[in-house]
Amino acid sequence: MLHKSKRSLIGIMLFMCSFLTLSAQIPVNGFYPEKNTLTVAPSFAYKSFDQFYRGSTLSEGNPAGLGEISSSIISIYGQYAILDWLSSTVTLPYIQIESEDGVLDPVQQVDQVDGVQDLGIFVKARVYEKKFQNTSKVTIGGATGVTFPVGDYEGAGVLSLGNQATTVNGSAIVQYTLPIHIFTEVQLGYSLRNSGNFDIPNAILYSAKVGFYNKFLYLHAKLDIQNSMSGLDIGSPEFGAAGGAAILPETEVDYTNLTFDFYVPVYKHSLGVSASYGTTLDGRNYSKESGFAFGLVYTAR
């Protein structure tokens, strides 16, 4: 029964993929599906903000006075298990961003932008697993991947879909599971960004998760942290001299996001529904946003 319940939860990465589409976190986790298992998960997410961290100071509004900004995101997530210890993941979001007050973006001169953002391709491998006499288990794995723009969107401006950068990510994943199906998971990663138009800072990525699962449900709480290695502060003299809103991709973007995720299988361990809520706890040159996501998860063997 444990084996089946784990198999039915293969699509749990849908949650973070939905809410954090615009951030750099790697859409993998510490669970490893059986060989030849395919998971497809479409989802919808909505998030908004009317406060912004200018540098590290929280202020009302946003850098360009656009009022409340909202984002609607339709995502496709796919995962295929090449082997029991090796899997591949593909992600692709379609995003709509708009100023709720109808104020024009100072760079793009529009109050709404929509389109396909970046295609993500990732590979994850389990490199070590140890089971203990009390049936608890520790698993160590690693993941690497690349995201790159596939939509013809503008990388600058407040209402940009992304920064038009090719990003190479890598992470180490450690998961510890107790016999009562409570687990903890930690990831440490690094993100290399390259753009022909901007000098985008690289970043260190952290995440910590605690969760529970059985054959009826899966849930977890997760902290995601990004620490950029360099960059400008919005509102500083250097930022203004470099071009202001037109140079937003070169700012130092740090954040701490908290997300709660929930998944329930509804039909023969092959079809399930997901829900998620997330909010920003702290940031630097980052929006203080909150949002929710819903999705379907289909798993086939």
mmCIF file of C-alpha atoms in Angstrom:
data_model
loop_
_atom_site.group_PDB
_atom_site.id
_atom_site.type_symbol
_atom_site.label_atom_id
_atom_site.label_comp_id
_atom_site.label_asym_id
_atom_site.label_seq_id
_atom_site.Cartn_x
_atom_site.Cartn_y
_atom_site.Cartn_z
ATOM 1 C CA MET A 1 0.000 0.000 0.000
ATOM 2 C CA LEU A 2 2.880 2.360 0.772
ATOM 3 C CA HIS A 3 4.315 1.656 -2.664
ATOM 4 C CA LYS A 4 1.023 2.545 -4.373
ATOM 5 C CA SER A 5 0.503 5.674 -2.302
ATOM 6 C CA LYS A 6 3.946 6.975 -3.210
ATOM 7 C CA ARG A 7 3.309 6.206 -6.859
ATOM 8 C CA SER A 8 0.075 8.190 -6.806
ATOM 9 C CA LEU A 9 1.942 11.259 -5.540
ATOM 10 C CA ILE A 10 4.382 11.503 -8.416
ATOM 11 C CA GLY A 11 2.788 14.733 -9.645
ATOM 12 C CA ILE A 12 3.318 16.737 -6.464
ATOM 13 C CA MET A 13 5.849 19.071 -8.087
ATOM 14 C CA LEU A 14 2.936 20.723 -9.862
ATOM 15 C CA PHE A 15 2.410 22.976 -6.853
ATOM 16 C CA MET A 16 5.681 24.872 -6.830
ATOM 17 C CA CYS A 17 5.856 24.872 -10.581
ATOM 18 C CA SER A 18 2.548 26.768 -10.601
ATOM 19 C CA PHE A 19 3.031 29.390 -7.932
ATOM 20 C CA LEU A 20 6.712 30.150 -8.481
ATOM 21 C CA THR A 21 6.737 30.192 -12.255
ATOM 22 C CA LEU A 22 8.415 33.581 -12.291
ATOM 23 C CA SER A 23 11.172 32.592 -9.853
ATOM 24 C CA ALA A 24 14.265 30.466 -10.241
ATOM 25 C CA GLN A 25 13.488 27.457 -8.031
ATOM 26 C CA ILE A 26 14.129 24.097 -9.672
ATOM 27 C CA PRO A 27 10.875 22.087 -10.138
ATOM 28 C CA VAL A 28 12.077 18.774 -8.662
ATOM 29 C CA ASN A 29 11.706 16.997 -5.327
ATOM 30 C CA GLY A 30 13.024 14.029 -3.368
ATOM 31 C CA PHE A 31 10.510 11.432 -4.625
ATOM 32 C CA TYR A 32 11.506 9.053 -7.432
ATOM 33 C CA PRO A 33 8.798 7.422 -9.578
ATOM 34 C CA GLU A 34 8.989 3.905 -11.032
ATOM 35 C CA LYS A 35 10.563 3.336 -14.423
ATOM 36 C CA ASN A 36 8.305 4.256 -17.391
ATOM 37 C CA THR A 37 5.932 6.314 -15.224
ATOM 38 C CA LEU A 38 4.571 9.389 -17.015
ATOM 39 C CA THR A 39 2.989 12.350 -15.212
ATOM 40 C CA VAL A 40 1.229 15.257 -16.945
ATOM 41 C CA ALA A 41 -0.117 18.150 -14.865
ATOM 42 C CA PRO A 42 -1.865 21.276 -16.206
ATOM 43 C CA SER A 43 -2.533 24.020 -13.662
ATOM 44 C CA PHE A 44 -3.800 27.553 -13.188
ATOM 45 C CA ALA A 45 -2.290 30.056 -10.748
ATOM 46 C CA TYR A 46 -3.153 33.620 -9.790
ATOM 47 C CA LYS A 47 -1.053 36.023 -7.739
ATOM 48 C CA SER A 48 -1.022 39.744 -7.053
ATOM 49 C CA PHE A 49 0.798 42.431 -5.111
ATOM 50 C CA ASP A 50 0.469 46.085 -4.171
ATOM 51 C CA GLN A 51 3.616 46.311 -2.021
ATOM 52 C CA PHE A 52 7.234 46.082 -3.144
ATOM 53 C CA TYR A 53 10.678 45.842 -1.550
ATOM 54 C CA ARG A 54 12.700 48.807 -2.867
ATOM 55 C CA GLY A 55 16.092 47.499 -1.925
ATOM 56 C CA SER A 56 15.299 45.859 1.410
ATOM 57 C CA THR A 57 12.655 48.432 2.430
ATOM 58 C CA LEU A 58 9.007 47.429 2.050
ATOM 59 C CA SER A 59 6.956 50.194 0.421
ATOM 60 C CA GLU A 60 3.459 50.653 -0.976
ATOM 61 C CA GLY A 61 2.912 50.201 -4.713
ATOM 62 C CA ASN A 62 5.716 49.247 -7.081
ATOM 63 C CA PRO A 63 8.758 50.938 -8.650
ATOM 64 C CA ALA A 64 6.817 52.552 -11.510
ATOM 65 C CA GLY A 65 3.573 53.479 -9.744
ATOM 66 C CA LEU A 66 1.480 50.903 -11.614
ATOM 67 C CA GLY A 67 -0.745 50.180 -8.610
ATOM 68 C CA GLU A 68 -1.748 46.575 -7.924
ATOM 69 C CA ILE A 69 -0.206 44.132 -10.376
ATOM 70 C CA SER A 70 -1.731 40.687 -10.955
ATOM 71 C CA SER A 71 -0.508 37.603 -12.792
ATOM 72 C CA SER A 72 -2.503 34.694 -14.215
ATOM 73 C CA ILE A 73 -0.430 31.641 -15.128
ATOM 74 C CA ILE A 74 -1.381 28.517 -17.050
ATOM 75 C CA SER A 75 1.360 25.901 -16.722
ATOM 76 C CA ILE A 76 2.078 22.517 -18.220
ATOM 77 C CA TYR A 77 4.276 20.160 -16.197
ATOM 78 C CA GLY A 78 5.461 16.794 -17.479
ATOM 79 C CA GLN A 79 7.648 14.133 -15.885
ATOM 80 C CA TYR A 80 8.892 10.809 -17.250
ATOM 81 C CA ALA A 81 10.829 8.196 -15.269
ATOM 82 C CA ILE A 82 13.586 6.885 -17.530
ATOM 83 C CA LEU A 83 14.728 4.500 -14.780
ATOM 84 C CA ASP A 84 13.688 3.927 -11.162
ATOM 85 C CA TRP A 85 16.400 6.380 -10.079
ATOM 86 C CA LEU A 86 16.425 8.738 -13.077
ATOM 87 C CA SER A 87 13.661 11.030 -14.360
ATOM 88 C CA SER A 88 13.210 13.994 -16.687
ATOM 89 C CA THR A 89 10.920 17.003 -16.257
ATOM 90 C CA VAL A 90 9.586 19.619 -18.693
ATOM 91 C CA THR A 91 7.769 22.833 -17.752
ATOM 92 C CA LEU A 92 6.168 25.551 -19.884
ATOM 93 C CA PRO A 93 4.063 28.494 -18.585
ATOM 94 C CA TYR A 94 1.752 30.924 -20.349
ATOM 95 C CA ILE A 95 1.516 34.169 -18.368
ATOM 96 C CA GLN A 96 -0.675 37.260 -18.355
ATOM 97 C CA ILE A 97 0.452 40.254 -16.255
ATOM 98 C CA GLU A 98 -1.477 43.475 -15.904
ATOM 99 C CA SER A 99 -1.769 46.704 -13.960
ATOM 100 C CA GLU A 100 -5.167 46.605 -12.253
ATOM 101 C CA ASP A 101 -5.269 50.431 -12.390
ATOM 102 C CA GLY A 102 -4.568 50.510 -16.133
ATOM 103 C CA VAL A 103 -1.261 52.386 -15.733
ATOM 104 C CA LEU A 104 1.188 51.927 -18.605
ATOM 105 C CA ASP A 105 4.503 50.147 -18.137
ATOM 106 C CA PRO A 106 7.181 52.876 -18.541
ATOM 107 C CA VAL A 107 9.282 50.701 -20.882
ATOM 108 C CA GLN A 108 6.690 48.756 -22.881
ATOM 109 C CA GLN A 109 3.946 51.435 -22.818
ATOM 110 C CA VAL A 110 1.158 48.902 -22.227
ATOM 111 C CA ASP A 111 -0.898 48.013 -19.154
ATOM 112 C CA GLN A 112 -1.099 44.279 -19.928
ATOM 113 C CA VAL A 113 1.368 41.717 -21.274
ATOM 114 C CA ASP A 114 0.747 38.050 -22.070
ATOM 115 C CA GLY A 115 2.548 35.195 -23.788
ATOM 116 C CA VAL A 116 4.589 32.035 -23.434
ATOM 117 C CA GLN A 117 7.531 32.504 -21.101
ATOM 118 C CA ASP A 118 10.450 30.032 -20.710
ATOM 119 C CA LEU A 119 10.732 26.320 -21.487
ATOM 120 C CA GLY A 120 12.373 24.336 -18.685
ATOM 121 C CA ILE A 121 14.067 20.941 -19.140
ATOM 122 C CA PHE A 122 15.447 19.118 -16.092
ATOM 123 C CA VAL A 123 16.984 15.753 -15.169
ATOM 124 C CA LYS A 124 16.943 14.306 -11.651
ATOM 125 C CA ALA A 125 18.885 11.290 -10.313
ATOM 126 C CA ARG A 126 18.932 9.394 -7.034
ATOM 127 C CA VAL A 127 22.539 8.725 -6.056
ATOM 128 C CA TYR A 128 22.171 7.210 -2.567
ATOM 129 C CA GLU A 129 19.438 5.581 -0.487
ATOM 130 C CA LYS A 130 19.664 4.038 2.976
ATOM 131 C CA LYS A 131 16.831 2.260 4.790
ATOM 132 C CA PHE A 132 17.034 1.793 8.551
ATOM 133 C CA GLN A 133 15.660 -0.991 10.750
ATOM 134 C CA ASN A 134 12.701 1.108 11.872
ATOM 135 C CA THR A 135 11.855 1.534 8.132
ATOM 136 C CA SER A 136 12.832 5.210 8.099
ATOM 137 C CA LYS A 137 14.843 6.190 5.052
ATOM 138 C CA VAL A 138 17.281 8.808 3.813
ATOM 139 C CA THR A 139 17.597 9.598 0.105
ATOM 140 C CA ILE A 140 20.191 11.801 -1.581
ATOM 141 C CA GLY A 141 19.845 12.989 -5.155
ATOM 142 C CA GLY A 142 20.825 15.692 -7.582
ATOM 143 C CA ALA A 143 19.210 17.617 -10.386
ATOM 144 C CA THR A 144 20.297 19.850 -13.238
ATOM 145 C CA GLY A 145 18.425 21.688 -15.915
ATOM 146 C CA VAL A 146 18.108 24.655 -18.221
ATOM 147 C CA THR A 147 15.369 27.199 -18.890
ATOM 148 C CA PHE A 148 15.357 29.421 -21.960
ATOM 149 C CA PRO A 149 12.937 31.876 -23.573
ATOM 150 C CA VAL A 150 10.598 30.477 -26.211
ATOM 151 C CA GLY A 151 8.265 33.482 -26.336
ATOM 152 C CA ASP A 152 9.113 36.793 -27.978
ATOM 153 C CA TYR A 153 8.610 38.916 -24.858
ATOM 154 C CA GLU A 154 10.344 42.074 -23.623
ATOM 155 C CA GLY A 155 12.849 41.361 -20.837
ATOM 156 C CA ALA A 156 12.829 44.882 -19.352
ATOM 157 C CA GLY A 157 10.029 46.797 -17.679
ATOM 158 C CA VAL A 158 7.763 46.213 -14.702
ATOM 159 C CA LEU A 159 5.242 44.035 -16.569
ATOM 160 C CA SER A 160 7.816 41.742 -18.155
ATOM 161 C CA LEU A 161 7.037 38.022 -18.394
ATOM 162 C CA GLY A 162 10.677 37.215 -17.573
ATOM 163 C CA ASN A 163 14.213 38.476 -18.018
ATOM 164 C CA GLN A 164 14.939 36.868 -21.429
ATOM 165 C CA ALA A 165 17.818 34.883 -19.924
ATOM 166 C CA THR A 166 19.032 31.344 -20.431
ATOM 167 C CA THR A 167 19.409 29.838 -16.971
ATOM 168 C CA VAL A 168 21.417 26.748 -16.008
ATOM 169 C CA ASN A 169 20.472 25.307 -12.614
ATOM 170 C CA GLY A 170 21.854 22.579 -10.398
ATOM 171 C CA SER A 171 20.825 21.317 -6.975
ATOM 172 C CA ALA A 172 21.438 18.658 -4.345
ATOM 173 C CA ILE A 173 18.382 17.070 -2.681
ATOM 174 C CA VAL A 174 18.290 15.309 0.706
ATOM 175 C CA GLN A 175 15.065 13.711 1.985
ATOM 176 C CA TYR A 176 14.430 11.871 5.253
ATOM 177 C CA THR A 177 11.203 9.857 5.654
ATOM 178 C CA LEU A 178 9.776 8.449 8.903
ATOM 179 C CA PRO A 179 7.697 5.231 9.123
ATOM 180 C CA ILE A 180 4.584 7.318 9.853
ATOM 181 C CA HIS A 181 4.927 8.952 6.386
ATOM 182 C CA ILE A 182 6.188 12.290 7.678
ATOM 183 C CA PHE A 183 9.150 13.556 5.679
ATOM 184 C CA THR A 184 11.585 16.444 5.620
ATOM 185 C CA GLU A 185 13.486 17.629 2.572
ATOM 186 C CA VAL A 186 16.271 20.133 1.934
ATOM 187 C CA GLN A 187 17.591 21.428 -1.375
ATOM 188 C CA LEU A 188 20.659 23.537 -2.099
ATOM 189 C CA GLY A 189 21.188 24.841 -5.605
ATOM 190 C CA TYR A 190 22.909 27.401 -7.800
ATOM 191 C CA SER A 191 21.524 29.318 -10.772
ATOM 192 C CA LEU A 192 23.672 30.682 -13.614
ATOM 193 C CA ARG A 193 21.913 33.304 -15.771
ATOM 194 C CA ASN A 194 23.038 34.560 -19.159
ATOM 195 C CA SER A 195 21.384 37.221 -21.315
ATOM 196 C CA GLY A 196 22.652 39.079 -24.330
ATOM 197 C CA ASN A 197 20.911 42.264 -23.184
ATOM 198 C CA PHE A 198 21.471 42.372 -19.417
ATOM 199 C CA ASP A 199 24.050 41.503 -16.780
ATOM 200 C CA ILE A 200 21.730 39.315 -14.695
ATOM 201 C CA PRO A 201 23.085 38.239 -11.266
ATOM 202 C CA ASN A 202 23.608 34.556 -10.527
ATOM 203 C CA ALA A 203 21.968 33.217 -7.366
ATOM 204 C CA ILE A 204 22.128 30.596 -4.638
ATOM 205 C CA LEU A 205 18.832 28.747 -4.105
ATOM 206 C CA TYR A 206 17.692 27.083 -0.886
ATOM 207 C CA SER A 207 14.536 25.257 0.077
ATOM 208 C CA ALA A 208 13.282 23.360 3.110
ATOM 209 C CA LYS A 209 10.121 21.269 3.268
ATOM 210 C CA VAL A 210 8.157 19.224 5.789
ATOM 211 C CA GLY A 211 5.221 17.078 4.713
ATOM 212 C CA PHE A 212 2.968 14.077 5.164
ATOM 213 C CA TYR A 213 1.483 11.529 2.759
ATOM 214 C CA ASN A 214 -0.592 8.373 2.654
ATOM 215 C CA LYS A 215 -2.801 6.731 0.009
ATOM 216 C CA PHE A 216 -5.512 9.382 0.515
ATOM 217 C CA LEU A 217 -3.589 12.673 0.443
ATOM 218 C CA TYR A 218 -0.309 14.529 0.266
ATOM 219 C CA LEU A 219 0.523 17.871 1.896
ATOM 220 C CA HIS A 220 3.575 19.940 2.678
ATOM 221 C CA ALA A 221 4.813 23.352 3.809
ATOM 222 C CA LYS A 222 7.859 24.722 2.026
ATOM 223 C CA LEU A 223 10.256 27.658 2.307
ATOM 224 C CA ASP A 224 11.992 28.822 -0.878
ATOM 225 C CA ILE A 225 14.906 31.249 -0.601
ATOM 226 C CA GLN A 226 16.912 33.006 -3.306
ATOM 227 C CA ASN A 227 20.102 34.933 -2.543
ATOM 228 C CA SER A 228 21.483 36.817 -5.555
ATOM 229 C CA MET A 229 25.243 37.179 -5.692
ATOM 230 C CA SER A 230 25.308 40.772 -6.990
ATOM 231 C CA GLY A 231 23.099 43.420 -8.567
ATOM 232 C CA LEU A 232 21.647 46.913 -8.158
ATOM 233 C CA ASP A 233 19.129 48.180 -5.595
ATOM 234 C CA ILE A 234 15.980 49.828 -6.940
ATOM 235 C CA GLY A 235 15.959 53.504 -5.979
ATOM 236 C CA SER A 236 19.736 53.772 -5.615
ATOM 237 C CA PRO A 237 21.731 56.348 -7.626
ATOM 238 C CA GLU A 238 23.406 53.494 -9.527
ATOM 239 C CA PHE A 239 20.026 52.103 -10.544
ATOM 240 C CA GLY A 240 18.839 55.456 -11.858
ATOM 241 C CA ALA A 241 22.064 56.114 -13.715
ATOM 242 C CA ALA A 242 21.905 52.656 -15.344
ATOM 243 C CA GLY A 243 18.452 53.245 -16.821
ATOM 244 C CA GLY A 244 15.831 52.706 -14.085
ATOM 245 C CA ALA A 245 12.951 50.428 -15.078
ATOM 246 C CA ALA A 246 14.729 49.524 -18.321
ATOM 247 C CA ILE A 247 17.450 47.803 -16.301
ATOM 248 C CA LEU A 248 15.269 45.872 -13.813
ATOM 249 C CA PRO A 249 16.746 42.449 -14.751
ATOM 250 C CA GLU A 250 20.114 43.617 -13.329
ATOM 251 C CA THR A 251 18.788 44.243 -9.814
ATOM 252 C CA GLU A 252 19.711 42.076 -6.828
ATOM 253 C CA VAL A 253 16.600 39.937 -6.343
ATOM 254 C CA ASP A 254 16.346 38.098 -3.011
ATOM 255 C CA TYR A 255 13.241 36.525 -1.499
ATOM 256 C CA THR A 256 11.830 34.134 1.058
ATOM 257 C CA ASN A 257 8.553 32.497 -0.044
ATOM 258 C CA LEU A 258 6.309 30.229 2.032
ATOM 259 C CA THR A 259 3.979 27.807 0.248
ATOM 260 C CA PHE A 260 1.384 25.282 1.454
ATOM 261 C CA ASP A 261 0.504 22.493 -0.981
ATOM 262 C CA PHE A 262 -2.193 19.845 -1.002
ATOM 263 C CA TYR A 263 -2.837 16.911 -3.342
ATOM 264 C CA VAL A 264 -5.587 14.251 -3.387
ATOM 265 C CA PRO A 265 -5.795 11.268 -5.768
ATOM 266 C CA VAL A 266 -9.395 10.888 -6.983
ATOM 267 C CA TYR A 267 -9.423 8.000 -9.465
ATOM 268 C CA LYS A 268 -7.444 4.751 -9.279
ATOM 269 C CA HIS A 269 -4.196 6.478 -8.273
ATOM 270 C CA SER A 270 -3.951 7.853 -11.827
ATOM 271 C CA LEU A 271 -5.871 11.132 -11.579
ATOM 272 C CA GLY A 272 -5.677 13.689 -8.791
ATOM 273 C CA VAL A 273 -6.345 17.327 -7.939
ATOM 274 C CA SER A 274 -3.993 19.845 -6.365
ATOM 275 C CA ALA A 275 -4.296 23.146 -4.526
ATOM 276 C CA SER A 276 -1.681 25.591 -3.301
ATOM 277 C CA TYR A 277 -1.340 28.885 -1.441
ATOM 278 C CA GLY A 278 1.847 30.922 -1.272
ATOM 279 C CA THR A 279 3.045 34.245 0.103
ATOM 280 C CA THR A 280 6.246 36.289 0.270
ATOM 281 C CA LEU A 281 7.735 36.633 3.763
ATOM 282 C CA ASP A 282 10.717 38.834 2.918
ATOM 283 C CA GLY A 283 12.542 40.182 -0.096
ATOM 284 C CA ARG A 284 14.930 42.585 -1.771
ATOM 285 C CA ASN A 285 13.925 44.303 -5.022
ATOM 286 C CA TYR A 286 11.022 41.862 -5.089
ATOM 287 C CA SER A 287 7.241 42.058 -4.898
ATOM 288 C CA LYS A 288 5.465 41.141 -1.665
ATOM 289 C CA GLU A 289 2.912 38.893 -3.323
ATOM 290 C CA SER A 290 0.444 36.187 -2.461
ATOM 291 C CA GLY A 291 -1.386 33.736 -4.671
ATOM 292 C CA PHE A 292 -3.087 30.408 -5.142
ATOM 293 C CA ALA A 293 -3.015 27.572 -7.678
ATOM 294 C CA PHE A 294 -5.237 24.679 -8.707
ATOM 295 C CA GLY A 295 -4.454 21.794 -11.027
ATOM 296 C CA LEU A 296 -5.046 18.292 -12.317
ATOM 297 C CA VAL A 297 -2.432 15.530 -12.146
ATOM 298 C CA TYR A 298 -2.553 12.484 -14.437
ATOM 299 C CA THR A 299 -0.162 9.578 -13.928
ATOM 300 C CA ALA A 300 0.251 6.587 -16.250
ATOM 301 C CA ARG A 301 2.538 3.544 -16.205
#
